[in-house]
Amino acid sequence: MVERQSPLDVAPIELAPLEPELRTGSHGDFEHGIDVILSETRPGSILQLAAWPGQEKNLISGIRAVTGIALPDGAGAGSTNGARSAFGFAPGKFTVVDEAEGLASAFASAVTPDIGTVTDLSHGRTAIRIAGPKAEWVLAKFFAIDFALPAFPIGAGRSTTHHDVFAQIQRTGADQFDIYVFRSFARSFWKALCHASEEVGYEVQ
């Protein structure tokens, strides 16, 4: 006798937030070259760390102990080594990203309750990377930020919004930026980013 499987017994297929809109290949006006490359990086861990008043330096020390990243003190300052990145986005608040999963548990002993809090946002954020010689130009369409290298050095981060879409941006290369947005807004933001890149020619990887 063959047992019928109820639809409730079938595990739902979870699509990545950008899956329906992420179309690899070249797009827009790319006849004369590709000036922007867009991709979803999908890091394993995205954390927000916040220090209690007076505990900022202890939190920074904890971040260094766990990740090996030495952070300058101050909002906006940051650093990246490729696999891991960290930056301050407000006084005493930091975003820490790792390609591997499980980073939150590694902070259990380094950031104790008397120092601050650790919040795992891995399932609540989508990471989008924009790179290429026109990356600054495209981002300037969205955000009133000086993206020039002297004003926005490698490793530094900014917290801002675009039409109520909260975004955290870190420069991870000379012409490369990683953008973290709420997963619920990721698809619409991605479509807007693609549209803004059309006139310079872009490639989705």
CSV table of C-alpha atoms in Angstrom, one decimal:
chain,number,residue,atom,x,y,z
A,1,MET,CA,0.0,0.0,0.0
A,2,VAL,CA,1.4,3.4,-1.0
A,3,GLU,CA,1.1,6.1,1.6
A,4,ARG,CA,0.1,9.5,0.5
A,5,GLN,CA,2.2,12.3,1.7
A,6,SER,CA,0.4,15.3,3.1
A,7,PRO,CA,1.5,18.7,1.8
A,8,LEU,CA,2.1,19.6,5.4
A,9,ASP,CA,4.8,16.9,5.6
A,10,VAL,CA,6.8,18.4,2.8
A,11,ALA,CA,9.5,20.8,4.0
A,12,PRO,CA,9.1,24.2,2.3
A,13,ILE,CA,11.7,25.3,-0.2
A,14,GLU,CA,13.4,28.4,1.0
A,15,LEU,CA,14.5,30.8,-1.7
A,16,ALA,CA,17.2,33.3,-1.1
A,17,PRO,CA,15.7,36.8,-1.1
A,18,LEU,CA,17.3,37.8,-4.4
A,19,GLU,CA,16.7,34.4,-6.1
A,20,PRO,CA,13.8,35.5,-8.3
A,21,GLU,CA,15.6,38.7,-9.5
A,22,LEU,CA,19.2,37.6,-9.5
A,23,ARG,CA,19.9,37.0,-13.2
A,24,THR,CA,23.6,36.3,-14.0
A,25,GLY,CA,25.2,37.8,-17.0
A,26,SER,CA,25.7,41.2,-18.6
A,27,HIS,CA,23.0,43.8,-18.6
A,28,GLY,CA,22.3,47.3,-19.6
A,29,ASP,CA,24.6,49.3,-22.0
A,30,PHE,CA,27.6,47.0,-21.9
A,31,GLU,CA,28.6,47.2,-25.6
A,32,HIS,CA,31.6,49.3,-24.6
A,33,GLY,CA,32.5,47.4,-21.4
A,34,ILE,CA,31.3,46.5,-17.9
A,35,ASP,CA,31.7,49.2,-15.3
A,36,VAL,CA,29.8,47.7,-12.4
A,37,ILE,CA,29.7,44.1,-11.0
A,38,LEU,CA,26.8,43.2,-8.7
A,39,SER,CA,26.6,40.1,-6.6
A,40,GLU,CA,25.1,38.6,-3.4
A,41,THR,CA,27.9,37.6,-1.0
A,42,ARG,CA,25.8,35.5,1.4
A,43,PRO,CA,28.1,35.6,4.5
A,44,GLY,CA,27.6,33.0,7.2
A,45,SER,CA,27.5,35.5,10.1
A,46,ILE,CA,26.3,39.1,10.3
A,47,LEU,CA,26.3,40.4,13.9
A,48,GLN,CA,25.5,43.7,15.6
A,49,LEU,CA,27.5,44.5,18.7
A,50,ALA,CA,26.7,47.3,21.1
A,51,ALA,CA,28.7,48.5,24.1
A,52,TRP,CA,27.3,49.8,27.3
A,53,PRO,CA,28.4,53.4,28.1
A,54,GLY,CA,32.1,53.4,29.1
A,55,GLN,CA,32.6,49.9,27.7
A,56,GLU,CA,33.5,50.8,24.1
A,57,LYS,CA,37.2,50.0,24.4
A,58,ASN,CA,36.4,46.6,26.0
A,59,LEU,CA,34.0,45.8,23.2
A,60,ILE,CA,36.6,46.7,20.6
A,61,SER,CA,39.1,44.5,22.4
A,62,GLY,CA,36.6,41.7,22.4
A,63,ILE,CA,36.1,42.0,18.6
A,64,ARG,CA,39.9,41.9,18.1
A,65,ALA,CA,40.2,38.8,20.3
A,66,VAL,CA,37.5,36.9,18.4
A,67,THR,CA,38.1,38.0,14.8
A,68,GLY,CA,41.7,39.2,14.8
A,69,ILE,CA,40.5,42.6,13.4
A,70,ALA,CA,42.0,45.7,15.0
A,71,LEU,CA,39.4,48.4,14.9
A,72,PRO,CA,40.1,52.1,15.3
A,73,ASP,CA,37.9,53.7,17.9
A,74,GLY,CA,35.0,55.8,16.5
A,75,ALA,CA,31.9,55.5,14.5
A,76,GLY,CA,32.5,54.8,10.8
A,77,ALA,CA,36.0,53.3,11.4
A,78,GLY,CA,36.5,49.7,10.3
A,79,SER,CA,38.7,47.1,8.8
A,80,THR,CA,38.4,44.0,6.6
A,81,ASN,CA,40.7,41.1,5.8
A,82,GLY,CA,38.6,39.5,3.1
A,83,ALA,CA,37.0,36.7,5.1
A,84,ARG,CA,36.0,38.9,8.1
A,85,SER,CA,35.0,42.5,8.3
A,86,ALA,CA,34.0,44.9,11.0
A,87,PHE,CA,33.0,48.6,11.2
A,88,GLY,CA,31.4,51.1,13.6
A,89,PHE,CA,28.1,52.5,12.4
A,90,ALA,CA,27.2,54.5,15.5
A,91,PRO,CA,28.9,55.4,18.8
A,92,GLY,CA,29.6,52.2,20.6
A,93,LYS,CA,27.9,50.1,17.9
A,94,PHE,CA,29.6,47.8,15.4
A,95,THR,CA,28.7,45.4,12.6
A,96,VAL,CA,30.8,42.3,12.3
A,97,VAL,CA,30.7,39.9,9.3
A,98,ASP,CA,32.2,36.5,8.8
A,99,GLU,CA,32.1,34.2,5.8
A,100,ALA,CA,31.7,31.3,8.3
A,101,GLU,CA,28.6,30.6,10.4
A,102,GLY,CA,28.5,30.5,14.2
A,103,LEU,CA,30.4,33.7,14.9
A,104,ALA,CA,27.9,34.8,17.5
A,105,SER,CA,28.8,31.8,19.8
A,106,ALA,CA,32.5,32.8,19.7
A,107,PHE,CA,31.7,36.1,21.3
A,108,ALA,CA,30.1,34.5,24.4
A,109,SER,CA,33.2,34.7,26.5
A,110,ALA,CA,34.8,37.8,24.9
A,111,VAL,CA,31.7,40.1,25.2
A,112,THR,CA,30.2,39.5,28.6
A,113,PRO,CA,26.8,41.0,29.7
A,114,ASP,CA,28.6,43.7,31.6
A,115,ILE,CA,30.4,44.9,28.4
A,116,GLY,CA,27.6,44.9,25.9
A,117,THR,CA,25.3,42.9,23.7
A,118,VAL,CA,25.7,40.6,20.7
A,119,THR,CA,22.8,40.3,18.3
A,120,ASP,CA,22.9,37.7,15.5
A,121,LEU,CA,21.3,39.3,12.3
A,122,SER,CA,22.5,36.6,9.9
A,123,HIS,CA,18.9,35.6,8.9
A,124,GLY,CA,17.6,39.2,8.9
A,125,ARG,CA,20.1,40.8,6.5
A,126,THR,CA,21.1,40.4,2.9
A,127,ALA,CA,24.6,41.3,1.7
A,128,ILE,CA,25.0,42.9,-1.7
A,129,ARG,CA,28.4,43.7,-3.3
A,130,ILE,CA,28.9,46.4,-5.9
A,131,ALA,CA,32.3,46.7,-7.5
A,132,GLY,CA,33.9,48.3,-10.5
A,133,PRO,CA,35.1,51.7,-11.7
A,134,LYS,CA,31.6,53.2,-11.6
A,135,ALA,CA,30.6,51.7,-8.2
A,136,GLU,CA,31.0,55.1,-6.5
A,137,TRP,CA,29.0,56.8,-9.2
A,138,VAL,CA,26.1,54.4,-9.0
A,139,LEU,CA,25.9,54.5,-5.2
A,140,ALA,CA,25.9,58.3,-5.3
A,141,LYS,CA,22.6,58.1,-7.0
A,142,PHE,CA,21.1,56.5,-3.9
A,143,PHE,CA,22.9,58.1,-0.9
A,144,ALA,CA,24.0,61.6,0.0
A,145,ILE,CA,27.5,60.3,1.0
A,146,ASP,CA,31.0,61.3,-0.3
A,147,PHE,CA,32.1,57.9,-1.7
A,148,ALA,CA,35.5,59.2,-2.8
A,149,LEU,CA,38.4,57.1,-1.4
A,150,PRO,CA,39.9,59.9,0.8
A,151,ALA,CA,36.5,60.6,2.5
A,152,PHE,CA,35.5,56.9,2.6
A,153,PRO,CA,38.6,54.8,3.1
A,154,ILE,CA,38.9,51.0,2.7
A,155,GLY,CA,37.4,49.3,5.8
A,156,ALA,CA,35.2,52.3,6.8
A,157,GLY,CA,31.5,51.9,7.1
A,158,ARG,CA,28.4,54.2,6.9
A,159,SER,CA,24.8,53.8,8.1
A,160,THR,CA,22.2,55.5,6.0
A,161,THR,CA,18.8,55.1,4.2
A,162,HIS,CA,17.4,55.2,0.7
A,163,HIS,CA,13.6,55.8,0.6
A,164,ASP,CA,13.2,54.3,4.1
A,165,VAL,CA,15.4,51.3,3.2
A,166,PHE,CA,18.0,51.1,6.0
A,167,ALA,CA,21.4,50.3,4.6
A,168,GLN,CA,24.9,49.8,6.1
A,169,ILE,CA,27.7,50.2,3.7
A,170,GLN,CA,31.4,49.2,4.1
A,171,ARG,CA,34.1,49.8,1.6
A,172,THR,CA,35.9,46.5,1.2
A,173,GLY,CA,38.2,47.5,-1.7
A,174,ALA,CA,39.4,50.4,-3.7
A,175,ASP,CA,36.3,50.2,-6.0
A,176,GLN,CA,34.2,47.7,-4.0
A,177,PHE,CA,31.4,48.2,-1.4
A,178,ASP,CA,29.4,45.7,0.6
A,179,ILE,CA,25.8,46.8,1.4
A,180,TYR,CA,23.7,45.2,4.1
A,181,VAL,CA,19.9,45.7,3.9
A,182,PHE,CA,16.9,44.1,5.6
A,183,ARG,CA,16.0,40.8,3.8
A,184,SER,CA,12.4,42.1,3.4
A,185,PHE,CA,13.7,45.0,1.3
A,186,ALA,CA,16.5,43.2,-0.5
A,187,ARG,CA,14.6,42.4,-3.7
A,188,SER,CA,13.3,45.9,-4.3
A,189,PHE,CA,16.7,47.4,-3.4
A,190,TRP,CA,18.4,45.0,-5.8
A,191,LYS,CA,16.1,45.9,-8.6
A,192,ALA,CA,16.7,49.6,-8.0
A,193,LEU,CA,20.5,49.0,-8.0
A,194,CYS,CA,20.3,47.1,-11.3
A,195,HIS,CA,18.3,49.8,-12.8
A,196,ALA,CA,20.7,52.5,-11.7
A,197,SER,CA,23.6,50.5,-13.2
A,198,GLU,CA,22.1,50.0,-16.6
A,199,GLU,CA,23.6,53.1,-18.3
A,200,VAL,CA,27.2,52.1,-17.5
A,201,GLY,CA,26.8,48.4,-18.2
A,202,TYR,CA,26.8,45.9,-15.4
A,203,GLU,CA,27.4,42.2,-14.8
A,204,VAL,CA,25.6,40.0,-12.2
A,205,GLN,CA,27.7,37.2,-10.8
